[in-house]
Coordinates of C-alpha atoms and ligand atoms in Angstrom, one line a residue:
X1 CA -35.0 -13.8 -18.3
X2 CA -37.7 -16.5 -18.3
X3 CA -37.2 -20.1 -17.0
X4 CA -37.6 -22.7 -19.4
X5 CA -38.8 -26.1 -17.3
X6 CA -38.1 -29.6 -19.2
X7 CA -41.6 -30.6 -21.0
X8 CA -42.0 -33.4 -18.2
X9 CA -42.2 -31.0 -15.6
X10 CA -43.6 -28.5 -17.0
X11 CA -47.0 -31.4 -17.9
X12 CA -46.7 -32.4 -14.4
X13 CA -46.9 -28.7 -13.4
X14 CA -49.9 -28.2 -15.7
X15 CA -51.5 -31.5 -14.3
X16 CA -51.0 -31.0 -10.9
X17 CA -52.7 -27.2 -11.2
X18 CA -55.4 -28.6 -12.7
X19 CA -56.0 -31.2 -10.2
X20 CA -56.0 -28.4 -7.3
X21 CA -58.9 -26.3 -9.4
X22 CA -62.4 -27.3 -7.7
X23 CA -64.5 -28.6 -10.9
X24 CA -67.0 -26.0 -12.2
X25 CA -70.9 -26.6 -11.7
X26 CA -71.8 -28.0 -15.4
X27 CA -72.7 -25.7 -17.8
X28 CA -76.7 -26.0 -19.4
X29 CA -75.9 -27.7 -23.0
X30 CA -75.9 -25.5 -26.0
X31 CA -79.4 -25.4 -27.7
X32 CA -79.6 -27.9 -30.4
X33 CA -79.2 -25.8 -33.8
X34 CA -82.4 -24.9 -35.8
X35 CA -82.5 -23.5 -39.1
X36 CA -86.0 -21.6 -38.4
X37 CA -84.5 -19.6 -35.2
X38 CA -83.3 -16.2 -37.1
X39 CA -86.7 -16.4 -38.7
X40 CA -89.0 -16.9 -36.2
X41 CA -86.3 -14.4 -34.1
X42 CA -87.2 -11.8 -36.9
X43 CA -90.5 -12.5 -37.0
X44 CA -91.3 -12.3 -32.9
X45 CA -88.9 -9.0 -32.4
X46 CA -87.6 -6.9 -35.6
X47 CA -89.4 -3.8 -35.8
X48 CA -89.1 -3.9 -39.7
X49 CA -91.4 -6.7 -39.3
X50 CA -94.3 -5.1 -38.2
X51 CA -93.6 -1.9 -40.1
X52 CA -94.2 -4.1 -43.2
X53 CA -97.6 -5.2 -41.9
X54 CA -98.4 -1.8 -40.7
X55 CA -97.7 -0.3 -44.2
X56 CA -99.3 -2.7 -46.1
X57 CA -103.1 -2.6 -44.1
X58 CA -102.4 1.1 -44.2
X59 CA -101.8 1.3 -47.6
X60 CA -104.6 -1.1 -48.4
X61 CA -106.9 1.1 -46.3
X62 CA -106.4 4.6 -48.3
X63 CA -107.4 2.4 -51.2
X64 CA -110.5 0.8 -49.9
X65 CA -113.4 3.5 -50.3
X66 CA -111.8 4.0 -54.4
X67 CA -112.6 -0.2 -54.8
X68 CA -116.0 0.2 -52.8
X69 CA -117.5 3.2 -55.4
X70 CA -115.7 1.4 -58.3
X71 CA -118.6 -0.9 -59.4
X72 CA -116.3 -2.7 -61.7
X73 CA -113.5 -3.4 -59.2
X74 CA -113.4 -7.3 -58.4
X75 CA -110.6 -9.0 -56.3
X76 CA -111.2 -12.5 -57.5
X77 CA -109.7 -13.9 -60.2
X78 CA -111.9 -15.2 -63.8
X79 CA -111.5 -18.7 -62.8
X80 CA -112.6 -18.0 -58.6
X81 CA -115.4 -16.1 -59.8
X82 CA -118.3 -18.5 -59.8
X83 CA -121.0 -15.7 -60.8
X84 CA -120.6 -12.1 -62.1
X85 CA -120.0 -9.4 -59.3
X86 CA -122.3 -6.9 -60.4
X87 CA -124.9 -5.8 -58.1
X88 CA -123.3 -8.2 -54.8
X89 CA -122.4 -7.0 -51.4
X90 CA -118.4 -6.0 -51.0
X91 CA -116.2 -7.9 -49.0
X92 CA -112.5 -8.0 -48.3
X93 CA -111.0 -12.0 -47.6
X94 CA -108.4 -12.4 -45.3
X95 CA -106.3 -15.7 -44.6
X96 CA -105.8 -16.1 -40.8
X97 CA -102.6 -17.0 -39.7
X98 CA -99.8 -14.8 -40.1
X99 CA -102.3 -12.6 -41.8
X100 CA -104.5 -11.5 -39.2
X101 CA -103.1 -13.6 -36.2
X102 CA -99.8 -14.0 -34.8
X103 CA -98.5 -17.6 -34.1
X104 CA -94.8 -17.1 -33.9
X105 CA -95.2 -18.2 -29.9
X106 CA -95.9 -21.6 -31.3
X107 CA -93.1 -21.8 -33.5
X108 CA -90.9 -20.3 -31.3
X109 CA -91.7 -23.7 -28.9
X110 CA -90.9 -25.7 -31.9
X111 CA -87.5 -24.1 -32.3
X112 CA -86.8 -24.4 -28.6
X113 CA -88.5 -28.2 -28.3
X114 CA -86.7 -29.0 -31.3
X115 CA -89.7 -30.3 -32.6
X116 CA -91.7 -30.4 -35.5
X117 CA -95.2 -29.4 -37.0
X118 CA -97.7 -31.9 -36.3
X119 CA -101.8 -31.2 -36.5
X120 CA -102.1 -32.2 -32.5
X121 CA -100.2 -29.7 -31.0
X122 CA -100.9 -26.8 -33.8
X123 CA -104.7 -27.5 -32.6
X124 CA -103.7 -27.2 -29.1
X125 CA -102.1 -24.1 -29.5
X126 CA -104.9 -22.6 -31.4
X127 CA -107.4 -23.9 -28.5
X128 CA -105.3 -22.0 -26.3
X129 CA -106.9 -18.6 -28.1
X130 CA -103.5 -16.8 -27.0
X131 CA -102.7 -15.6 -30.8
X132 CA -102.1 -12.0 -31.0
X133 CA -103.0 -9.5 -33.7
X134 CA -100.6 -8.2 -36.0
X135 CA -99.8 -4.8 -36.5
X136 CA -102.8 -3.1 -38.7
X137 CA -105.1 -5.9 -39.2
X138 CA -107.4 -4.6 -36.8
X139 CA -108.0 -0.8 -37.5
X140 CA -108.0 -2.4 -41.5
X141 CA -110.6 -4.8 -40.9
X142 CA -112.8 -2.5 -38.7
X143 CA -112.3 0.3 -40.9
X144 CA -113.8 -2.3 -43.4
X145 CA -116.5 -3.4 -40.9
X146 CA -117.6 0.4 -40.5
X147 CA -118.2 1.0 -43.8
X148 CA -120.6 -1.7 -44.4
X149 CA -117.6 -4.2 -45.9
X150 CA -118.4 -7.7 -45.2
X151 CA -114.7 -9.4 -43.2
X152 CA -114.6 -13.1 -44.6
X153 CA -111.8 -15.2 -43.0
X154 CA -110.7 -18.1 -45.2
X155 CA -108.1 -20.1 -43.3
X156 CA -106.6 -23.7 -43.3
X157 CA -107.0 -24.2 -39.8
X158 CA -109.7 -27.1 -39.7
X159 CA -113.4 -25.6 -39.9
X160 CA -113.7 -28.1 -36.6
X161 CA -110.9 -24.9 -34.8
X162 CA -113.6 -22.7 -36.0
X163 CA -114.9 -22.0 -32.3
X164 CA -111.6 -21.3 -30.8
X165 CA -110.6 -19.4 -34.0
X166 CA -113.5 -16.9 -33.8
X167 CA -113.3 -16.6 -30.0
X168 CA -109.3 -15.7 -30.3
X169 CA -111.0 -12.9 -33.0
X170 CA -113.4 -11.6 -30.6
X171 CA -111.3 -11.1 -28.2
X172 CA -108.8 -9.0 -29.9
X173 CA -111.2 -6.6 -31.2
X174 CA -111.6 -7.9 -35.2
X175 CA -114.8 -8.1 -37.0
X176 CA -116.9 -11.3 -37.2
X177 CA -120.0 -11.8 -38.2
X178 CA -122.3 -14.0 -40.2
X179 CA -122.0 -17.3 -41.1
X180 CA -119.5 -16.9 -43.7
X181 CA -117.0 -15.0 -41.2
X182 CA -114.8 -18.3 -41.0
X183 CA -114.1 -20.6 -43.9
X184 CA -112.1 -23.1 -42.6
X185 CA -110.2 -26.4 -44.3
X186 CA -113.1 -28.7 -44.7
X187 CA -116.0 -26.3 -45.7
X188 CA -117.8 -28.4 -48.3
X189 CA -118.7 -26.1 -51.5
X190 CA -121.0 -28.0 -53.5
X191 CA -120.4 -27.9 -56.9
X192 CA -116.5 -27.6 -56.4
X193 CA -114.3 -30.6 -56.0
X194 CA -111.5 -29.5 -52.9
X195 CA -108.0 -30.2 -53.9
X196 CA -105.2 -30.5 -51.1
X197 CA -105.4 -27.7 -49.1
X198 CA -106.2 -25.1 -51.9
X199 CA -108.4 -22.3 -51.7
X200 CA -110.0 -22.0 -54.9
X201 CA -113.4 -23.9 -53.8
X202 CA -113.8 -21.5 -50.7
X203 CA -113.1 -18.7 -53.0
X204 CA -115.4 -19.7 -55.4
X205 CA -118.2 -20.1 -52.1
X206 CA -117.2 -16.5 -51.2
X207 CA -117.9 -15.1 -55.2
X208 CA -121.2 -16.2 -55.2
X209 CA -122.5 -13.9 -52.5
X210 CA -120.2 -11.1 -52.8
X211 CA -118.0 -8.7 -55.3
X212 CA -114.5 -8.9 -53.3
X213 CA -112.7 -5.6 -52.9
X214 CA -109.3 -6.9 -51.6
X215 CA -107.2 -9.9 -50.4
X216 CA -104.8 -10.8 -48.0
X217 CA -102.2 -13.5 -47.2
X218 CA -98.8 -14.3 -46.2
X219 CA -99.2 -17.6 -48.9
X220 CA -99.4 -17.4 -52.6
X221 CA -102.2 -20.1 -52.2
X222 CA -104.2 -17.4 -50.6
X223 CA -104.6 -15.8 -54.0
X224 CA -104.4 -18.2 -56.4
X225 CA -104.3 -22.4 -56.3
X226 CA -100.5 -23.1 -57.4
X227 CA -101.1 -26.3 -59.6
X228 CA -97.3 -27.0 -59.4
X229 CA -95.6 -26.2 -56.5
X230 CA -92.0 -25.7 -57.5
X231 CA -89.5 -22.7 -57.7
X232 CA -91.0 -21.8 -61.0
X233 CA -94.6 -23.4 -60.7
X234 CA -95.1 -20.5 -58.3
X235 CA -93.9 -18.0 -60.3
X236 CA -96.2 -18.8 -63.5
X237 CA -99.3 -19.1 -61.3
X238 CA -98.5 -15.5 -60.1
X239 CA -97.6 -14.1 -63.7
X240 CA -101.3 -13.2 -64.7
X241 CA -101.5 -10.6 -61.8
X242 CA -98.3 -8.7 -60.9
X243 CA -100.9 -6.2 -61.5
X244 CA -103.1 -7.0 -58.9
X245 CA -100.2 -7.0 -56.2
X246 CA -100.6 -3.8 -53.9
X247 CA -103.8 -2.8 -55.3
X248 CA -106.6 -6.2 -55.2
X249 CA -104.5 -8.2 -53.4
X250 CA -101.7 -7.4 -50.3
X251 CA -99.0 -10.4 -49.8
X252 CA -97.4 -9.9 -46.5
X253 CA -94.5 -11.4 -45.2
X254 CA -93.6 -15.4 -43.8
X255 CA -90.3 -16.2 -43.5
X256 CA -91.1 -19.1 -41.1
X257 CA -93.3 -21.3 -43.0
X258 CA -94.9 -21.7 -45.9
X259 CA -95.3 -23.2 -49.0
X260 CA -92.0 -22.0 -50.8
X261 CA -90.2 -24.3 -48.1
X262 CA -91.3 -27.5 -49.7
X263 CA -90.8 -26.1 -53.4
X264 CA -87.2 -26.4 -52.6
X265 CA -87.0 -30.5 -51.6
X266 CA -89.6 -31.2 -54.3
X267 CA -92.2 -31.0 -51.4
X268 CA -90.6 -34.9 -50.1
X269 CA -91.5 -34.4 -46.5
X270 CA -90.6 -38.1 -46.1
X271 CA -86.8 -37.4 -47.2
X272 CA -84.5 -37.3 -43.8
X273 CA -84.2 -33.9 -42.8
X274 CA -80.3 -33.9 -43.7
X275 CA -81.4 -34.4 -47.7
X276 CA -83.6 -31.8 -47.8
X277 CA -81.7 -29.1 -45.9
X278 CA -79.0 -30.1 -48.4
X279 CA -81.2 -29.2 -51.2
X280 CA -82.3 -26.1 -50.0
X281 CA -78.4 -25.2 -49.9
X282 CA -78.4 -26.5 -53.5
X283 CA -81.4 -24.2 -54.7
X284 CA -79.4 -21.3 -53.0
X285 CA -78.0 -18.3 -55.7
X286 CA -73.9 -18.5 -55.2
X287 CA -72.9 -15.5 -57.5
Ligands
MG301 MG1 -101.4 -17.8 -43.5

C-alpha cells in the first residue's frame, strides 16, 4: 500500500531534497540556432555530396574529347559570344568557389560564430589558402590541361584575391596558366559595361580568344546574367538552354549560398533577419 503525505509535506520533502543535492557544474549554453547548419552539415560530410561532384566532372570528362573534334561545338551563349568561335583555341570556364574550391570551413565558422557574410573576413579566409578541392575538379581540369584545353577560372572573388586564389590552385594540384587563368570581380573588359556582379563581360573577354567546350558552376549566374532575380526571373533566364544542361554546361550543387536565397525576400538584405526568414517560409510549397 503506498503512503499518501499531505501536499505541505510532501513540498517540504521535495524542497528539503533538493537543498541537500550539491548544484551541478553549469552546463555550456545550447548553440544559438542557425538556419544554414544542416546545409553546410550536408555540404562538409554527406557522402551523396561529393558523389554529385564526382559524377558530374566524370560525366563531363567522357564528353570532353567529342566537344574538342566537334568544330561547331561552342559553350557560350549568342549573346556571351563576342566573336565567332571558329578557328580559336578550346577552353573549358570554371567558377571557383564551390566549383573548383571548397569553402564550407568558412561557413561552417559563420554558423558557429553566429555571424554573417561580410567582404573582410571572406578575404581573410581566402588569404588563408586552406580551400580544399572538391571531388573531380582536379583529374577534370588536368585531364583538360593534358589535352591541350585552355583552364579559365572566372570567379567573384575580387581580382585583388587573385594571388592567394592561384596559390590555393597551385597547391592542390589544378591547372593554371596564362594570364587569363583567373578572372576575377573587377576585370575591366573594354567594350562591355559590368553590371553587379554578373558574368557576362568576363564571358564575353573569354569568347574573344577562345571557342569554349564546357562550363561549370554552382550559380545560375555562372552561365547566364539573370536580369531579374526572382523565383521565376531565374527560371526564364534558364529556359533557352535546358539543352545545354549536362552536355555544354554542368550546374553542381549549393545549398549554402547563393543567389536563389535572396530571390526569396526580394533580394532586401536590409529587411531584419526575422522578415525575411518569414518569407522564405511563405515561398515554401505546403501541399
Ligand atoms: Mg561559386
Amino acid at each position: 500500500m503506498r503512503l499518501r503525505l499531505p501536499l505541505a509535506l510532501a513540498t517540504f520533502a521535495l524542497f528539503a531534497g533538493c537543498a541537500a543535492v550539491p548544484p551541478r557544474p553549469a552546463t555550456a549554453p545550447a548553440p544559438a540556432a542557425n538556419d544554414n547548419l544542416d546545409a553546410v552539415a550536408w555540404a562538409q560530410t554527406a557522402i551523396e555530396h561529393d558523389l554529385v561532384y564526382l559524377q558530374t566532372y566524370r560525366d563531363a570528362q567522357s564528353r570532353l574529347l567529342a566537344a574538342l573534334h566537334d568544330p561547331q561545338w561552342d559553350a557560350l551563349t549568342r549573346e556571351d559570344r563576342a566573336a565567332p568561335a571558329a578557328g580559336l583555341p578550346p577552353a573549358v570556364v570554371l567558377d571557383i568557389d564551390e566549383t573548383v574550391l571548397d569553402n564550407s570551413p568558412y561557413q561552417a565558422r559563420l554558423v558557429k560564430s553566429g555571424g554573417a557574410y561580410d567582404e573582410a573576413g571572406w578575404a581573410a579566409w581566402c588569404k588563408e589558402q586552406r580551400a580544399r578541392a572538391l571531388p573531380g575538379a582536379l583529374a577534370f581540369t588536368r585531364y583538360a590541361a593534358a589535352h591541350g584545353i585552355a583552364v579559365i577560372y572566372i570567379s567573384n572573388r575580387a581580382q585583388d584575391l587573385d594571388t592567394a586564389t592561384l596559390a590555393n590552385l597551385r597547391t592542390l594540384g589544378f591547372p593554371v596558366s596564362g594570364a587569363d587563368a583567373f578572372l576575377g570581380l573587377g576585370t575591366v573588359v573594354p567594350g562591355c559595361e559590368q553590371v553587379g556582379t554578373e558574368k557576362g563581360c568576363r564571358r564575353q573577354l573569354v569568347s574573344r580568344k577562345y571557342r569554349v567546350l564546357m562550363q561549370f558552376g554552382d550559380q545560375l549566374s555562372d552561365f547566364v546574367d539573370v536580369a531579374a532575380n526572382t523565383a521565376a526571373g531565374r527560371r526564364q533566364a534558364i529556359e533557352g538552354y535546358l539543352d545545354w544542361v549536362g552536355t555544354r554546361w554542368f550546374v553542381l550543387p549549393n545549398p549554402t549560398y547563393g543567389a536563389w536565397e535572396p530571390a526569396l525576400f526580394n533580394n532586401d538584405w536590409s529587411a531584419p533577419p526575422a522578415k525575411r526568414r518569414q518569407q522564405k517560409l511563405n515561398a515554401l510549397r505546403y501541399n
